[in-house]
Structures are given as structure tokens and as C-alpha cells.
């Protein structure tokens, strides 16, 4: 063998793969809401039949988690939908989809879904349907607790209006039987179950309308387990 060739070293080639990743929180928001709902259910069972007490603060805290995180999940799914462009891609050019995403970024949660539905199917979101009305009520509650405005007892206005919106959608807290639903009595396990089911029902309704498999489909077992069968 030629000594020159025998002693020669082959060059070392290093390949580096790079890629772009992103974090989705929509599902985790909903998973977290399920955990809060399960804990709220456990609190009510533990203190069933007892008078109002310090334990109710924990019930409220868990209910606040459900209210805020279910709506956060809905909004995150809407934002992911526009970010990915998978739903709008068949109806719009990439440039048009990006422009639409910028335009709707500051719009309400339901407006984002309504716009996507119109672009994809040329249909409008049915504001009178049960899934939409329940989510609309849930969003109103979330907004009210996040941007809370106190009112004097006996001089209630917005609190009373919201109580009427929420009335008959779930059972209020058994620990506050003589109070209006908002601002306190809504914090119940029944509310938590309603909020979770309303979120799931709306997403399933929306994705059925656009004829795409709902992203929650493969996680139904986990959602049921984490929520203690609330959904």
C-alpha cells in the first residue's frame, strides 16, 4: 500500500441538525383546570353538610383556577390555530393568513373562532347554539373575576346582570345558599364541571363545523382522569 495513502487521515465531517420548536400551552391549561376541578370536588365532599368556614377560601381559589384556565385554553387554541395556519391555509395564501392573524390578535376569543369559521367554511358562528352560549357565559365570568370591580351590597348592577347570565347553568355553592351567584356563590364543583364540559363541547362543536378532528380527541381519557370524571 502506498505509505502516503496509508498515513493520510480522512477528514471528520460533523453534521449539526437545527430546528425550530415551540411550546403549546392550550392543552396544559385545560389539564390544570381539570386538577383544580377535582380538588374542588374533593373539598365539597369533605365538608358536605357543614356551615360556611375557612375551607371555603380554598374552594374559591380552585374555582378561580378553573374559570381562568378554561378560557385561557380556549384562547390558546385559537392563537395556535392562527399561528400554525393549518385551518386557514386552504382558504388563504400564506401572506393573507399572516395578515389576518395580525388583525385578529387583539380580538375577543369568540371573534377569533368566528373569523376562522367564516374563512374556512363561509359560515358564521351560531351565537344562539348551546356550546357558544355556554362559552360566552364562561368568558364573561372569567373577565369579571380577572378584572373584578367591587360593588356595594344592595347597590349591585353588573354583578346582578352576570348572576342572571350564569343562572341555571350550574348549581351554586351549597355553603352560600342565600347569596347571589356572583361574586361568590358561583365557586362550586358544579360550576367546575360545567366550565370544563362547556370548553370541551365548544371545541368539539367548532372543529366539527370546520370538518377537522378536534385536538382534544386523543386526550379524552387523561381529561377524564385528571378531573375525576367531570368530563
PDB file of N, CA, C and O in Angstrom, residues 27-60:
ATOM      1  N   UNK A  27     -53.415  22.805  25.825  1.00  0.00           N
ATOM      2  CA  UNK A  27     -53.798  21.555  26.465  1.00  0.00           C
ATOM      3  C   UNK A  27     -53.429  21.557  27.943  1.00  0.00           C
ATOM      4  O   UNK A  27     -54.191  21.079  28.784  1.00  0.00           O
ATOM      5  N   UNK A  28     -52.278  22.117  28.279  1.00  0.00           N
ATOM      6  CA  UNK A  28     -51.842  22.150  29.678  1.00  0.00           C
ATOM      7  C   UNK A  28     -52.731  23.061  30.518  1.00  0.00           C
ATOM      8  O   UNK A  28     -52.967  22.796  31.703  1.00  0.00           O
ATOM      9  N   UNK A  29     -53.214  24.141  29.928  1.00  0.00           N
ATOM     10  CA  UNK A  29     -54.198  24.980  30.627  1.00  0.00           C
ATOM     11  C   UNK A  29     -55.417  24.143  31.011  1.00  0.00           C
ATOM     12  O   UNK A  29     -55.921  24.230  32.139  1.00  0.00           O
ATOM     13  N   UNK A  30     -55.875  23.342  30.077  1.00  0.00           N
ATOM     14  CA  UNK A  30     -57.069  22.534  30.325  1.00  0.00           C
ATOM     15  C   UNK A  30     -56.778  21.414  31.321  1.00  0.00           C
ATOM     16  O   UNK A  30     -57.605  21.114  32.190  1.00  0.00           O
ATOM     17  N   UNK A  31     -55.607  20.785  31.211  1.00  0.00           N
ATOM     18  CA  UNK A  31     -55.212  19.772  32.189  1.00  0.00           C
ATOM     19  C   UNK A  31     -55.192  20.370  33.603  1.00  0.00           C
ATOM     20  O   UNK A  31     -55.660  19.759  34.568  1.00  0.00           O
ATOM     21  N   UNK A  32     -54.610  21.564  33.731  1.00  0.00           N
ATOM     22  CA  UNK A  32     -54.535  22.221  35.038  1.00  0.00           C
ATOM     23  C   UNK A  32     -55.930  22.537  35.576  1.00  0.00           C
ATOM     24  O   UNK A  32     -56.202  22.359  36.766  1.00  0.00           O
ATOM     25  N   UNK A  33     -56.812  22.992  34.699  1.00  0.00           N
ATOM     26  CA  UNK A  33     -58.185  23.266  35.106  1.00  0.00           C
ATOM     27  C   UNK A  33     -58.857  22.002  35.628  1.00  0.00           C
ATOM     28  O   UNK A  33     -59.629  22.041  36.599  1.00  0.00           O
ATOM     29  N   UNK A  34     -58.563  20.872  34.999  1.00  0.00           N
ATOM     30  CA  UNK A  34     -59.115  19.588  35.465  1.00  0.00           C
ATOM     31  C   UNK A  34     -58.639  19.267  36.876  1.00  0.00           C
ATOM     32  O   UNK A  34     -59.410  18.776  37.713  1.00  0.00           O
ATOM     33  N   UNK A  35     -57.375  19.530  37.165  1.00  0.00           N
ATOM     34  CA  UNK A  35     -56.842  19.272  38.503  1.00  0.00           C
ATOM     35  C   UNK A  35     -57.533  20.153  39.549  1.00  0.00           C
ATOM     36  O   UNK A  35     -57.867  19.700  40.648  1.00  0.00           O
ATOM     37  N   UNK A  36     -57.732  21.420  39.210  1.00  0.00           N
ATOM     38  CA  UNK A  36     -58.429  22.323  40.128  1.00  0.00           C
ATOM     39  C   UNK A  36     -59.864  21.848  40.366  1.00  0.00           C
ATOM     40  O   UNK A  36     -60.382  21.913  41.479  1.00  0.00           O
ATOM     41  N   UNK A  37     -60.510  21.395  39.303  1.00  0.00           N
ATOM     42  CA  UNK A  37     -61.891  20.920  39.420  1.00  0.00           C
ATOM     43  C   UNK A  37     -61.979  19.697  40.327  1.00  0.00           C
ATOM     44  O   UNK A  37     -62.902  19.578  41.148  1.00  0.00           O
ATOM     45  N   UNK A  38     -61.034  18.778  40.184  1.00  0.00           N
ATOM     46  CA  UNK A  38     -61.026  17.577  41.018  1.00  0.00           C
ATOM     47  C   UNK A  38     -60.830  17.932  42.485  1.00  0.00           C
ATOM     48  O   UNK A  38     -61.474  17.355  43.378  1.00  0.00           O
ATOM     49  N   UNK A  39     -59.946  18.892  42.741  1.00  0.00           N
ATOM     50  CA  UNK A  39     -59.716  19.312  44.129  1.00  0.00           C
ATOM     51  C   UNK A  39     -60.954  20.004  44.702  1.00  0.00           C
ATOM     52  O   UNK A  39     -61.316  19.796  45.858  1.00  0.00           O
ATOM     53  N   UNK A  40     -61.610  20.812  43.911  1.00  0.00           N
ATOM     54  CA  UNK A  40     -62.828  21.488  44.357  1.00  0.00           C
ATOM     55  C   UNK A  40     -63.911  20.473  44.694  1.00  0.00           C
ATOM     56  O   UNK A  40     -64.632  20.616  45.699  1.00  0.00           O
ATOM     57  N   UNK A  41     -64.015  19.444  43.895  1.00  0.00           N
ATOM     58  CA  UNK A  41     -64.977  18.376  44.165  1.00  0.00           C
ATOM     59  C   UNK A  41     -64.659  17.697  45.495  1.00  0.00           C
ATOM     60  O   UNK A  41     -65.560  17.406  46.297  1.00  0.00           O
ATOM     61  N   UNK A  42     -63.368  17.449  45.745  1.00  0.00           N
ATOM     62  CA  UNK A  42     -62.954  16.795  46.988  1.00  0.00           C
ATOM     63  C   UNK A  42     -63.247  17.662  48.209  1.00  0.00           C
ATOM     64  O   UNK A  42     -63.662  17.165  49.259  1.00  0.00           O
ATOM     65  N   UNK A  43     -63.066  18.961  48.083  1.00  0.00           N
ATOM     66  CA  UNK A  43     -63.349  19.879  49.189  1.00  0.00           C
ATOM     67  C   UNK A  43     -64.832  19.843  49.541  1.00  0.00           C
ATOM     68  O   UNK A  43     -65.206  19.770  50.719  1.00  0.00           O
ATOM     69  N   UNK A  44     -65.685  19.900  48.534  1.00  0.00           N
ATOM     70  CA  UNK A  44     -67.124  19.876  48.796  1.00  0.00           C
ATOM     71  C   UNK A  44     -67.548  18.564  49.442  1.00  0.00           C
ATOM     72  O   UNK A  44     -68.413  18.555  50.329  1.00  0.00           O
ATOM     73  N   UNK A  45     -66.952  17.472  49.024  1.00  0.00           N
ATOM     74  CA  UNK A  45     -67.288  16.186  49.617  1.00  0.00           C
ATOM     75  C   UNK A  45     -66.809  16.104  51.060  1.00  0.00           C
ATOM     76  O   UNK A  45     -67.503  15.576  51.936  1.00  0.00           O
ATOM     77  N   UNK A  46     -65.628  16.644  51.328  1.00  0.00           N
ATOM     78  CA  UNK A  46     -65.059  16.585  52.674  1.00  0.00           C
ATOM     79  C   UNK A  46     -65.870  17.410  53.671  1.00  0.00           C
ATOM     80  O   UNK A  46     -66.037  17.008  54.830  1.00  0.00           O
ATOM     81  N   UNK A  47     -66.374  18.554  53.239  1.00  0.00           N
ATOM     82  CA  UNK A  47     -67.067  19.453  54.148  1.00  0.00           C
ATOM     83  C   UNK A  47     -68.577  19.485  53.916  1.00  0.00           C
ATOM     84  O   UNK A  47     -69.252  20.405  54.377  1.00  0.00           O
ATOM     85  N   UNK A  48     -69.093  18.499  53.240  1.00  0.00           N
ATOM     86  CA  UNK A  48     -70.537  18.444  52.954  1.00  0.00           C
ATOM     87  C   UNK A  48     -71.350  18.515  54.248  1.00  0.00           C
ATOM     88  O   UNK A  48     -71.050  17.831  55.227  1.00  0.00           O
ATOM     89  N   UNK A  49     -72.374  19.351  54.248  1.00  0.00           N
ATOM     90  CA  UNK A  49     -73.259  19.474  55.396  1.00  0.00           C
ATOM     91  C   UNK A  49     -72.773  20.424  56.463  1.00  0.00           C
ATOM     92  O   UNK A  49     -73.510  20.712  57.419  1.00  0.00           O
ATOM     93  N   UNK A  50     -71.550  20.939  56.328  1.00  0.00           N
ATOM     94  CA  UNK A  50     -71.023  21.859  57.327  1.00  0.00           C
ATOM     95  C   UNK A  50     -71.364  23.296  56.974  1.00  0.00           C
ATOM     96  O   UNK A  50     -71.642  23.631  55.822  1.00  0.00           O
ATOM     97  N   UNK A  51     -71.327  24.138  57.986  1.00  0.00           N
ATOM     98  CA  UNK A  51     -71.582  25.554  57.780  1.00  0.00           C
ATOM     99  C   UNK A  51     -70.386  26.201  57.086  1.00  0.00           C
ATOM    100  O   UNK A  51     -69.275  25.656  57.081  1.00  0.00           O
ATOM    101  N   UNK A  52     -70.624  27.352  56.509  1.00  0.00           N
ATOM    102  CA  UNK A  52     -69.566  28.108  55.849  1.00  0.00           C
ATOM    103  C   UNK A  52     -68.383  28.283  56.790  1.00  0.00           C
ATOM    104  O   UNK A  52     -68.538  28.629  57.958  1.00  0.00           O
ATOM    105  N   UNK A  53     -67.170  28.036  56.280  1.00  0.00           N
ATOM    106  CA  UNK A  53     -65.980  28.140  57.116  1.00  0.00           C
ATOM    107  C   UNK A  53     -64.751  28.512  56.325  1.00  0.00           C
ATOM    108  O   UNK A  53     -64.823  28.816  55.127  1.00  0.00           O
ATOM    109  N   UNK A  54     -63.608  28.450  56.997  1.00  0.00           N
ATOM    110  CA  UNK A  54     -62.351  28.864  56.370  1.00  0.00           C
ATOM    111  C   UNK A  54     -62.005  28.015  55.151  1.00  0.00           C
ATOM    112  O   UNK A  54     -61.308  28.479  54.238  1.00  0.00           O
ATOM    113  N   UNK A  55     -62.498  26.782  55.123  1.00  0.00           N
ATOM    114  CA  UNK A  55     -62.210  25.896  53.987  1.00  0.00           C
ATOM    115  C   UNK A  55     -62.713  26.459  52.670  1.00  0.00           C
ATOM    116  O   UNK A  55     -62.208  26.102  51.595  1.00  0.00           O
ATOM    117  N   UNK A  56     -63.708  27.343  52.747  1.00  0.00           N
ATOM    118  CA  UNK A  56     -64.302  27.851  51.511  1.00  0.00           C
ATOM    119  C   UNK A  56     -63.303  28.668  50.692  1.00  0.00           C
ATOM    120  O   UNK A  56     -63.420  28.728  49.461  1.00  0.00           O
ATOM    121  N   UNK A  57     -62.318  29.269  51.369  1.00  0.00           N
ATOM    122  CA  UNK A  57     -61.320  30.033  50.628  1.00  0.00           C
ATOM    123  C   UNK A  57     -60.583  29.137  49.635  1.00  0.00           C
ATOM    124  O   UNK A  57     -60.313  29.539  48.505  1.00  0.00           O
ATOM    125  N   UNK A  58     -60.257  27.922  50.045  1.00  0.00           N
ATOM    126  CA  UNK A  58     -59.582  27.005  49.140  1.00  0.00           C
ATOM    127  C   UNK A  58     -60.510  26.622  47.992  1.00  0.00           C
ATOM    128  O   UNK A  58     -60.072  26.479  46.841  1.00  0.00           O
ATOM    129  N   UNK A  59     -61.795  26.460  48.297  1.00  0.00           N
ATOM    130  CA  UNK A  59     -62.765  26.163  47.242  1.00  0.00           C
ATOM    131  C   UNK A  59     -62.791  27.296  46.213  1.00  0.00           C
ATOM    132  O   UNK A  59     -62.780  27.058  44.994  1.00  0.00           O
ATOM    133  N   UNK A  60     -62.805  28.532  46.698  1.00  0.00           N
ATOM    134  CA  UNK A  60     -62.804  29.686  45.802  1.00  0.00           C
ATOM    135  C   UNK A  60     -61.539  29.715  44.953  1.00  0.00           C
ATOM    136  O   UNK A  60     -61.596  29.959  43.743  1.00  0.00           O
TER     137      UNK A  60
END
